[in-house]
Amino acid sequence: MDITPYVESFDTFLFFVSRTFCSPLAIFVQIQGCVICLLLALGWSLAAYIRIREIWEMETSMQGGNSFAFLYHDIHDLEHSKQEDLPGVTVVMPLKGFGEHNIHNWKTQITSLYGGPLEFLFIVDSTEDPAYHALSNLLIDHEDEIDASIIIAGPSTTCSQKIHNQLVGVKKMSEGSKYVLFLDDDVRLHPGSIGSLIAEMEKNPEIFIQTGYPLDLPSRSLGSYCIYAYHMPCSMGFATGGKTFFLWGGCMMMHADDFRTDKHGIVSQLEDGGYSDDMTLAAIAGAHKRLIRSPPFSVFPHPLASDITLSRYWNYLRKQTFVLESYTTYENWIRNRALFCTHCYLSWGFVAPYVMAVFHVVAAIRLKLNEYFLEEHIFDSIGLILAGCLAICTGITLHSMWNMTRIEVELCNMLSPESPTLSLKSYNWFLCKKMREQVFVAMLVDNFFYPISAFCSHFSQSVIWSGIRYYLRRGKIVKIERSQKGRKLSDLAAKRLYVKKRGDQEQEKAQPQAKPSIARHLSKSFRWRLPKKHQM
């Protein structure tokens, strides 16, 4: 069979597309792609500088003889006279399901080295939740060391289950608590995180909310790298070292009285059809010109599940884009639409130049390999030049992304000196035999699918979150559907949502038992807080 006609047809199509991608509009798109890459590199470089300044301050403190710089930069802050005057804090953790990293995450939260009154409220919707049984066993092991309670919130009816759990938690918090800290169950705290957040709140009473951001620890799946690629550009808005307009619901510290008095209507607006806690609170902060702050030390390791498939990544992305469909005010709607359009434009603006570059490079290779040259196969060398520029800009971007990750890994290791050392070796930056996925591929996949996910969320106005389907109308939840016969795993963490109690207990017992840590010993020996038994 003679394939020459097919090869010539392919060459004709290939060189035609390559020449088309050398038009003024196509050149603009490719140059724009280079600019987007360089802007990402610049943003990660500035964010890395903010994080590395915190490392320098800790190193300076340690050189001055402060071996507890991971708790306080000034060792005098550890004096008993200062510790006994620390304000009370209630930590509220809404839970749903039980995953492979939950036990370790919970342990880092309840073993915090905060010297003031500290209570933990774990909120579940029912005793049928696997998290209830796993957490009960964990708290029994620590019952003489912490003040912790498991609260049954019941199903939500007017808002998302997470918001419902959070509001039930603040209603149950101690009257002596000055601050409330909302944490997700996938947050891995550092021993001094709560104390550092409190110190910033005490230093600046104008702070409305303090937040942080996760450092993703990808597993060996492409889906986990796509989540990492999604979070990394967003991390720039949280690495300001101070004021920010963004808010991450995984870590939010606020004044407890703001909830007691329903200041700015935060409770009523969350209850009235609220879907996203962080987007709602960020909108309230913006409307009332209140300060949201993201301190440089507020970065937390976020291990991703080992079996995140592309399907689970897609469901997670749908949940993330769906938050832009929720809003409380007209101004909030305008801001969300602006974010929607900007993110979609930049995502495909990032991907399109690589598609064009592939045609330019393949056309150049075909021209080089062919022994004959057809006149109609005109090749414009400007396309290859643009592809080369894009490759250089991509290299700069990946290096900046790597450097940002390296510095955050180093910072996390310094803030948690007793935890297993994090390493960049767990990140796959280049192709290898055992794993073909890499960060660059994940960036392309994530930016390609983001606009598709955003449009699906916009036109469907519904999403499944942890086995519950929510429907929106005019930015608020109007309908909630629950079915335990359906999805058994959550979209992102592969948590068990509806399983038998015995199976959950066996999974919890299978978790490796950590050895007693110095942090736990310090908490006992200094007696910074009175031990209380947890309540069920």
Coordinates of C-alpha atoms in Angstrom, one line a residue:
M1 CA 0.0 0.0 0.0
D2 CA 1.4 3.3 -1.1
I3 CA 1.2 5.8 1.8
T4 CA 2.9 8.7 -0.1
P5 CA -0.4 10.5 -0.8
Y6 CA -1.4 10.3 2.9
V7 CA 2.0 11.7 3.9
E8 CA 1.8 14.5 1.4
S9 CA -1.7 15.3 2.6
F10 CA -0.4 15.4 6.2
D11 CA 2.5 17.6 5.2
T12 CA 0.1 20.0 3.3
F13 CA -2.1 20.2 6.4
L14 CA 0.8 20.5 8.8
F15 CA 2.5 23.4 6.9
F16 CA -0.8 25.1 6.4
V17 CA -1.5 25.1 10.1
S18 CA 2.0 26.2 10.9
R19 CA 1.7 29.2 8.5
T20 CA -1.7 30.0 10.0
F21 CA -0.2 30.1 13.4
C22 CA 2.2 32.8 12.2
S23 CA -0.6 35.3 11.5
P24 CA -0.6 38.5 13.6
L25 CA -3.3 37.2 15.9
A26 CA -1.6 33.9 16.4
I27 CA 1.7 35.6 17.1
F28 CA 0.0 37.8 19.7
V29 CA -1.4 34.6 21.4
Q30 CA 2.1 33.0 21.5
I31 CA 3.8 36.1 22.9
Q32 CA 1.0 36.4 25.4
G33 CA 1.7 32.8 26.5
C34 CA 5.3 33.8 27.1
V35 CA 4.2 36.8 29.1
I36 CA 1.9 34.6 31.2
C37 CA 4.8 32.3 32.0
L38 CA 7.0 35.1 33.0
L39 CA 4.3 36.6 35.2
L40 CA 3.9 33.3 36.9
A41 CA 7.6 33.1 37.5
L42 CA 7.7 36.6 38.9
G43 CA 4.8 35.9 41.2
W44 CA 6.3 32.8 42.6
S45 CA 9.7 34.6 43.0
L46 CA 8.0 37.3 45.1
A47 CA 6.0 34.8 47.1
A48 CA 9.2 32.8 47.7
Y49 CA 10.9 35.9 49.0
I50 CA 8.1 36.5 51.6
R51 CA 8.5 32.9 52.8
I52 CA 12.3 33.0 52.9
R53 CA 12.3 36.1 55.1
E54 CA 10.4 34.0 57.7
I55 CA 13.2 31.4 57.4
W56 CA 15.8 34.1 57.9
E57 CA 14.1 35.4 61.0
M58 CA 13.9 31.9 62.5
E59 CA 17.6 31.2 61.7
T60 CA 18.6 34.5 63.3
S61 CA 16.6 33.7 66.4
M62 CA 18.2 30.2 66.7
Q63 CA 21.7 31.7 66.2
G64 CA 20.8 33.9 69.2
G65 CA 20.3 30.8 71.3
N66 CA 16.5 30.4 70.9
S67 CA 16.1 26.7 70.2
F68 CA 12.3 27.2 70.3
A69 CA 12.2 29.6 67.4
F70 CA 9.6 27.4 65.7
L71 CA 7.3 28.5 68.5
Y72 CA 8.3 32.1 69.1
H73 CA 11.0 34.3 67.6
D74 CA 11.5 35.9 71.0
I75 CA 12.3 33.3 73.6
H76 CA 11.0 35.6 76.4
D77 CA 7.5 34.9 75.0
L78 CA 7.8 31.4 76.5
E79 CA 8.0 32.8 80.1
H80 CA 5.2 31.6 82.3
S81 CA 4.0 35.1 83.1
K82 CA 3.3 35.7 79.4
Q83 CA 1.9 32.3 78.8
E84 CA -0.7 32.5 81.6
D85 CA -2.1 35.7 80.1
L86 CA -2.8 34.2 76.6
P87 CA -6.4 34.4 75.4
G88 CA -8.7 31.4 75.1
V89 CA -9.2 29.8 71.7
T90 CA -11.8 27.4 70.3
V91 CA -10.7 25.2 67.4
V92 CA -13.7 24.2 65.3
M93 CA -13.2 21.3 62.8
P94 CA -16.1 20.3 60.6
L95 CA -15.6 16.7 59.5
K96 CA -17.0 14.5 56.8
G97 CA -15.7 11.0 56.1
F98 CA -12.4 9.4 57.1
G99 CA -9.3 9.2 54.8
E100 CA -5.8 7.9 54.9
H101 CA -4.2 11.0 56.3
N102 CA -6.9 12.1 58.8
I103 CA -5.4 10.5 62.0
H104 CA -2.0 12.1 61.5
N105 CA -3.6 15.5 60.7
W106 CA -5.8 15.4 63.8
K107 CA -2.8 14.5 66.0
T108 CA -0.9 17.6 64.8
Q109 CA -4.0 19.7 65.6
I110 CA -4.7 18.5 69.1
T111 CA -1.0 18.4 70.2
S112 CA -0.5 22.1 69.6
L113 CA 1.9 23.9 71.9
Y114 CA -0.4 26.8 72.7
G115 CA -0.1 27.9 76.3
G116 CA -3.5 29.5 76.8
P117 CA -7.0 27.9 77.2
L118 CA -7.6 25.8 74.2
E119 CA -10.6 23.6 73.3
F120 CA -11.3 21.5 70.3
L121 CA -14.7 20.9 68.8
F122 CA -15.0 18.2 66.2
I123 CA -18.3 18.5 64.4
V124 CA -19.9 15.7 62.4
D125 CA -23.4 15.4 61.0
S126 CA -24.2 12.0 62.6
T127 CA -22.7 9.1 64.4
E128 CA -22.8 7.1 61.2
D129 CA -20.0 9.2 59.8
P130 CA -16.8 7.1 59.8
A131 CA -14.9 10.1 61.2
Y132 CA -16.9 9.9 64.4
H133 CA -15.6 6.4 65.3
A134 CA -12.0 7.0 64.2
L135 CA -11.9 10.3 66.2
S136 CA -13.5 8.8 69.3
N137 CA -10.7 6.3 69.6
L138 CA -8.1 9.0 69.0
L139 CA -9.5 11.2 71.7
I140 CA -9.6 8.4 74.2
D141 CA -5.9 8.1 73.9
H142 CA -5.5 11.8 74.7
E143 CA -8.4 12.3 77.1
D144 CA -6.3 13.5 80.0
E145 CA -4.3 16.0 77.9
I146 CA -6.8 18.1 75.9
D147 CA -10.2 19.6 76.2
A148 CA -12.0 18.1 73.2
S149 CA -15.6 17.3 72.3
I150 CA -17.3 15.6 69.4
I151 CA -20.6 17.4 68.5
I152 CA -23.4 15.9 66.4
A153 CA -24.7 18.7 64.2
G154 CA -27.3 16.9 62.2
P155 CA -27.9 17.4 58.5
S156 CA -27.9 20.9 57.0
T157 CA -31.1 22.3 55.5
T158 CA -30.3 25.9 54.4
C159 CA -26.6 25.9 53.7
S160 CA -23.7 23.5 53.0
Q161 CA -23.0 20.8 55.5
K162 CA -19.5 22.3 56.2
I163 CA -21.0 25.8 57.1
H164 CA -23.7 24.1 59.1
N165 CA -21.1 22.2 61.1
Q166 CA -19.1 25.4 61.6
L167 CA -22.0 27.4 62.9
V168 CA -23.0 24.6 65.3
G169 CA -19.5 24.7 66.6
V170 CA -19.4 28.4 67.3
K171 CA -22.7 28.1 69.2
K172 CA -21.1 25.5 71.4
M173 CA -17.7 27.2 72.0
S174 CA -16.7 28.3 75.5
E175 CA -17.8 31.7 76.7
G176 CA -14.2 32.4 77.6
S177 CA -12.9 32.0 74.1
K178 CA -11.7 35.2 72.5
Y179 CA -10.8 33.7 69.2
V180 CA -12.2 30.9 67.0
L181 CA -10.0 28.9 64.6
F182 CA -11.7 27.0 61.8
L183 CA -9.6 24.1 60.4
D184 CA -10.3 21.5 57.7
D185 CA -9.5 17.9 58.5
D186 CA -6.8 17.9 55.8
V187 CA -4.7 20.6 57.5
R188 CA -1.5 19.4 59.1
L189 CA -0.7 22.1 61.8
H190 CA 2.7 23.0 63.1
P191 CA 3.3 23.0 66.9
G192 CA 3.4 26.7 67.1
S193 CA 0.8 27.6 64.5
I194 CA -2.0 28.5 66.9
G195 CA 0.3 30.6 69.1
S196 CA 1.7 32.5 66.2
L197 CA -1.7 33.3 64.8
I198 CA -2.9 34.5 68.2
A199 CA 0.2 36.7 68.5
E200 CA -0.7 38.4 65.2
M201 CA -4.3 38.9 66.2
E202 CA -3.3 40.4 69.6
K203 CA -0.7 42.6 67.9
N204 CA -3.3 44.0 65.4
P205 CA -6.9 44.0 66.6
E206 CA -8.0 45.4 63.2
I207 CA -7.5 41.9 61.7
F208 CA -10.9 40.5 60.8
I209 CA -9.7 37.1 59.5
Q210 CA -6.3 35.4 59.5
T211 CA -5.7 32.7 57.0
G212 CA -3.1 30.5 55.4
Y213 CA -2.6 28.1 52.5
P214 CA -1.7 24.5 51.9
L215 CA 1.6 23.1 50.5
D216 CA 0.4 20.1 48.4
L217 CA 2.4 16.9 48.8
P218 CA 1.5 15.0 45.6
S219 CA 1.2 11.2 45.4
R220 CA 2.2 9.2 42.3
S221 CA -1.0 10.0 40.4
L222 CA -1.5 12.6 37.7
G223 CA -4.6 13.7 39.4
S224 CA -2.7 14.8 42.5
Y225 CA -0.2 16.7 40.4
C226 CA -3.1 18.5 38.7
I227 CA -4.4 19.6 42.1
Y228 CA -0.9 20.8 43.0
A229 CA -0.7 22.7 39.7
Y230 CA -4.1 24.3 40.5
H231 CA -3.1 25.4 43.9
M232 CA 0.3 26.8 43.1
P233 CA -0.8 29.9 41.1
C234 CA -3.4 30.6 43.8
S235 CA -0.7 30.4 46.5
M236 CA 0.7 33.8 45.3
G237 CA -2.3 35.6 46.8
F238 CA -1.6 34.1 50.2
A239 CA 2.2 34.6 50.3
T240 CA 1.9 38.4 50.8
G241 CA 3.2 38.4 54.3
G242 CA 0.3 40.7 55.3
K243 CA -2.9 42.0 53.7
T244 CA -4.7 39.9 51.1
F245 CA -8.0 39.8 49.4
F246 CA -8.2 36.0 49.3
L247 CA -9.3 33.5 52.0
W248 CA -8.7 29.8 52.4
G249 CA -11.4 27.9 54.3
G250 CA -8.9 25.3 55.5
C251 CA -7.5 27.8 58.1
M252 CA -9.4 30.8 59.3
M253 CA -8.9 32.5 62.7
M254 CA -11.5 35.1 63.7
H255 CA -12.8 37.0 66.7
A256 CA -15.3 34.8 68.6
D257 CA -17.5 37.9 69.5
D258 CA -18.0 38.5 65.8
F259 CA -20.1 35.3 65.7
R260 CA -21.7 35.9 69.1
T261 CA -23.0 39.3 67.9
D262 CA -23.5 38.4 64.2
K263 CA -21.2 41.2 63.2
H264 CA -21.7 42.3 59.6
G265 CA -24.3 39.6 59.4
I266 CA -21.7 36.8 59.1
V267 CA -23.9 34.2 60.8
S268 CA -27.1 35.1 59.0
Q269 CA -25.4 35.3 55.6
L270 CA -23.7 31.9 56.1
E271 CA -26.9 30.3 57.2
D272 CA -29.0 31.8 54.4
G273 CA -28.0 29.6 51.5
G274 CA -24.3 29.7 52.0
Y275 CA -22.3 27.3 50.0
S276 CA -18.7 28.4 50.4
D277 CA -17.5 29.6 53.8
D278 CA -14.4 31.3 52.6
M279 CA -16.0 33.1 49.6
T280 CA -18.8 34.3 51.8
L281 CA -16.6 35.6 54.5
A282 CA -14.2 37.2 52.0
A283 CA -17.1 39.0 50.4
I284 CA -18.3 40.3 53.8
A285 CA -14.7 41.5 54.5
G286 CA -14.5 43.3 51.2
A287 CA -17.9 44.9 51.6
H288 CA -17.1 46.3 55.0
K289 CA -13.4 47.1 54.3
R290 CA -12.2 44.6 56.9
L291 CA -8.6 43.3 57.0
I292 CA -7.8 39.7 55.8
R293 CA -4.2 38.8 56.7
S294 CA -2.0 35.9 55.6
P295 CA 1.2 35.8 57.7
P296 CA 4.3 34.3 56.1
F297 CA 4.5 31.4 58.5
S298 CA 1.0 30.2 57.7
V299 CA 1.7 27.4 55.2
F300 CA 0.7 23.9 56.0
P301 CA 1.7 20.5 54.6
H302 CA -1.2 19.0 52.7
P303 CA -0.7 15.3 51.8
L304 CA -2.8 14.2 48.9
A305 CA -4.5 10.8 48.7
S306 CA -2.5 8.1 46.9
D307 CA -5.2 7.2 44.5
I308 CA -6.5 10.5 43.1
T309 CA -7.7 9.6 39.7
L310 CA -8.4 12.2 36.9
S311 CA -12.1 11.5 37.6
R312 CA -11.7 12.6 41.3
Y313 CA -9.6 15.5 40.2
W314 CA -12.3 16.6 37.8
N315 CA -14.9 16.4 40.6
Y316 CA -12.6 18.5 42.9
L317 CA -12.1 21.1 40.1
R318 CA -15.9 21.2 39.6
K319 CA -16.3 22.0 43.3
Q320 CA -13.7 24.7 43.1
T321 CA -15.2 26.4 40.1
F322 CA -18.7 26.1 41.5
V323 CA -17.8 28.5 44.4
L324 CA -17.8 31.3 41.8
E325 CA -21.4 30.7 41.2
S326 CA -22.3 31.5 44.9
Y327 CA -22.5 35.1 46.0
T328 CA -24.2 37.3 48.6
T329 CA -24.3 40.8 47.1
Y330 CA -24.3 42.3 43.6
E331 CA -20.7 43.5 44.2
N332 CA -19.8 40.0 45.1
W333 CA -21.4 38.7 41.9
I334 CA -19.4 41.2 39.8
R335 CA -16.2 40.1 41.5
N336 CA -16.9 36.5 40.9
R337 CA -17.7 37.0 37.3
A338 CA -14.5 39.0 36.9
L339 CA -12.5 36.1 38.5
F340 CA -14.4 33.6 36.3
C341 CA -13.6 35.4 33.0
T342 CA -10.0 36.2 34.0
H343 CA -9.1 32.7 35.1
C344 CA -10.7 31.1 32.0
Y345 CA -8.9 33.5 29.7
L346 CA -5.5 33.1 31.3
S347 CA -5.9 29.3 31.5
W348 CA -6.5 28.8 27.8
G349 CA -4.1 31.7 27.1
F350 CA -1.5 29.5 28.8
V351 CA -2.3 26.3 26.9
A352 CA -2.9 27.6 23.4
P353 CA 0.8 28.6 22.7
Y354 CA 1.9 25.1 23.4
V355 CA -0.5 23.7 20.9
M356 CA 0.8 26.1 18.3
A357 CA 4.4 25.3 19.3
V358 CA 3.8 21.6 18.6
F359 CA 2.8 22.4 15.0
H360 CA 5.8 24.6 14.5
V361 CA 8.3 22.1 15.8
V362 CA 6.7 19.1 13.9
A363 CA 6.7 21.1 10.7
A364 CA 10.3 22.0 11.2
I365 CA 11.2 18.3 11.8
R366 CA 9.3 17.2 8.7
L367 CA 11.1 19.8 6.6
K368 CA 14.4 18.7 7.9
L369 CA 13.7 15.0 7.4
N370 CA 12.2 15.2 3.9
E371 CA 14.6 14.7 1.1
Y372 CA 12.3 16.6 -1.3
F373 CA 10.9 20.0 -0.9
L374 CA 7.5 20.9 -2.3
E375 CA 6.9 24.6 -3.1
E376 CA 3.6 24.6 -1.4
H377 CA 5.3 23.5 1.8
I378 CA 6.4 27.0 2.8
F379 CA 7.8 27.2 6.3
D380 CA 7.9 30.4 8.3
S381 CA 10.8 30.3 10.7
I382 CA 9.2 32.9 13.0
G383 CA 7.0 30.0 14.3
L384 CA 10.1 28.1 15.4
I385 CA 11.5 31.2 17.0
L386 CA 8.3 31.7 19.0
A387 CA 8.4 28.0 20.1
G388 CA 12.0 28.5 21.3
C389 CA 11.0 31.6 23.3
L390 CA 8.1 29.7 24.8
A391 CA 10.5 26.9 25.8
I392 CA 12.8 29.3 27.5
C393 CA 9.9 31.0 29.4
T394 CA 8.6 27.6 30.4
G395 CA 12.0 26.7 31.9
I396 CA 12.1 29.9 33.9
T397 CA 8.5 29.3 35.1
L398 CA 9.2 25.7 36.2
H399 CA 12.4 26.8 38.0
S400 CA 10.5 29.5 39.8
M401 CA 7.8 27.0 40.8
W402 CA 10.4 24.6 42.0
N403 CA 12.1 27.2 44.0
M404 CA 8.9 28.3 45.6
T405 CA 8.1 24.7 46.6
R406 CA 11.6 24.2 47.9
I407 CA 11.4 27.2 50.2
E408 CA 8.0 26.2 51.5
V409 CA 9.2 22.7 52.1
E410 CA 12.2 24.1 54.1
L411 CA 9.9 26.4 56.0
C412 CA 7.5 23.6 56.9
N413 CA 10.5 21.5 58.1
M414 CA 11.7 24.3 60.4
L415 CA 8.2 24.9 61.8
S416 CA 7.7 21.2 62.5
P417 CA 11.2 20.0 63.6
E418 CA 9.9 16.7 65.0
S419 CA 7.7 15.7 62.0
P420 CA 9.1 13.5 59.2
T421 CA 11.3 15.6 57.0
L422 CA 9.6 16.8 53.8
S423 CA 11.6 16.5 50.7
L424 CA 11.5 17.7 47.1
K425 CA 12.3 14.2 46.1
S426 CA 8.6 13.3 46.4
Y427 CA 7.9 15.7 43.6
N428 CA 8.2 14.5 40.0
W429 CA 9.7 17.4 37.9
F430 CA 11.0 15.3 35.0
L431 CA 10.0 12.2 33.1
C432 CA 11.1 8.9 34.6
K433 CA 10.5 5.2 33.8
K434 CA 8.2 4.5 36.7
M435 CA 6.1 7.6 36.4
R436 CA 5.4 9.5 33.2
E437 CA 3.4 12.3 34.7
Q438 CA 5.2 15.5 35.6
V439 CA 4.4 18.9 36.9
F440 CA 4.5 20.5 33.4
V441 CA 2.0 18.0 32.1
A442 CA -0.2 18.6 35.1
M443 CA -0.1 22.4 34.4
L444 CA -1.3 21.9 30.9
V445 CA -4.1 19.5 31.9
D446 CA -5.3 21.7 34.8
N447 CA -5.4 24.9 32.7
F448 CA -7.1 23.1 29.8
F449 CA -9.9 21.7 32.0
Y450 CA -10.4 24.7 34.2
P451 CA -12.5 26.7 31.7
I452 CA -14.5 23.6 30.8
S453 CA -15.2 23.0 34.5
A454 CA -16.1 26.6 35.0
F455 CA -18.7 26.6 32.2
C456 CA -20.1 23.3 33.4
S457 CA -20.6 24.8 36.9
H458 CA -22.1 27.9 35.4
F459 CA -24.7 26.1 33.3
S460 CA -25.5 23.2 35.7
Q461 CA -25.8 25.3 38.9
S462 CA -25.4 22.1 40.9
V463 CA -22.5 20.1 42.3
I464 CA -21.8 17.0 44.4
W465 CA -19.7 17.7 47.5
S466 CA -18.8 14.8 49.8
G467 CA -21.7 12.8 48.5
I468 CA -24.3 15.6 48.8
R469 CA -25.7 17.4 45.8
Y470 CA -26.3 21.2 46.1
Y471 CA -28.4 23.3 43.8
L472 CA -27.9 27.1 43.6
R473 CA -30.3 29.9 42.5
R474 CA -29.2 33.5 42.5
G475 CA -26.0 32.5 44.4
K476 CA -27.6 30.7 47.2
I477 CA -28.4 27.0 48.0
V478 CA -32.0 26.3 47.4
K479 CA -32.0 22.5 47.3
I480 CA -30.0 19.7 49.0
E481 CA -30.1 16.0 48.0
R482 CA -28.6 13.2 50.1
S483 CA -28.4 9.6 49.1
Q484 CA -26.2 7.1 51.0
K485 CA -26.9 4.6 48.2
G486 CA -24.8 6.6 45.8
R487 CA -21.2 7.7 46.0
K488 CA -19.1 6.0 48.8
L489 CA -16.0 8.1 48.5
S490 CA -15.4 11.8 48.5
D491 CA -14.2 13.5 45.4
L492 CA -10.7 14.5 46.5
A493 CA -9.4 12.6 49.4
A494 CA -11.0 9.2 48.7
K495 CA -12.5 9.4 52.2
R496 CA -15.0 6.8 53.3
L497 CA -18.4 8.5 53.6
Y498 CA -20.8 5.7 54.3
V499 CA -19.3 2.6 55.6
K500 CA -19.9 0.2 58.5
K501 CA -18.7 1.2 61.9
R502 CA -16.6 -1.9 62.3
G503 CA -14.7 -1.3 59.1
D504 CA -13.9 2.2 60.2
Q505 CA -12.6 1.1 63.5
E506 CA -10.4 -1.5 61.9
Q507 CA -9.0 1.1 59.5
E508 CA -8.3 3.5 62.3
K509 CA -6.5 0.8 64.3
A510 CA -4.4 0.0 61.2
Q511 CA -2.8 3.5 61.4
P512 CA 0.8 3.4 62.7
Q513 CA 1.1 4.7 66.3
A514 CA 3.5 7.6 66.6
K515 CA 6.0 7.7 69.3
P516 CA 5.6 10.3 72.1
S517 CA 7.1 13.6 70.9
I518 CA 9.0 16.3 72.6
A519 CA 6.1 18.7 71.8
R520 CA 3.8 16.5 73.7
H521 CA 6.2 16.2 76.6
L522 CA 6.6 20.0 76.7
S523 CA 2.8 20.4 76.8
K524 CA 2.7 18.3 79.9
S525 CA 5.8 19.5 81.7
F526 CA 5.2 23.2 81.3
R527 CA 1.5 22.7 82.2
W528 CA 0.5 25.7 80.0
R529 CA -3.2 24.5 80.2
L530 CA -5.2 22.4 82.5
P531 CA -6.0 18.9 81.3
K532 CA -9.7 18.2 80.7
K533 CA -11.5 15.2 79.5
H534 CA -13.3 15.3 76.2
Q535 CA -17.1 15.1 76.0
M536 CA -19.0 12.9 73.6

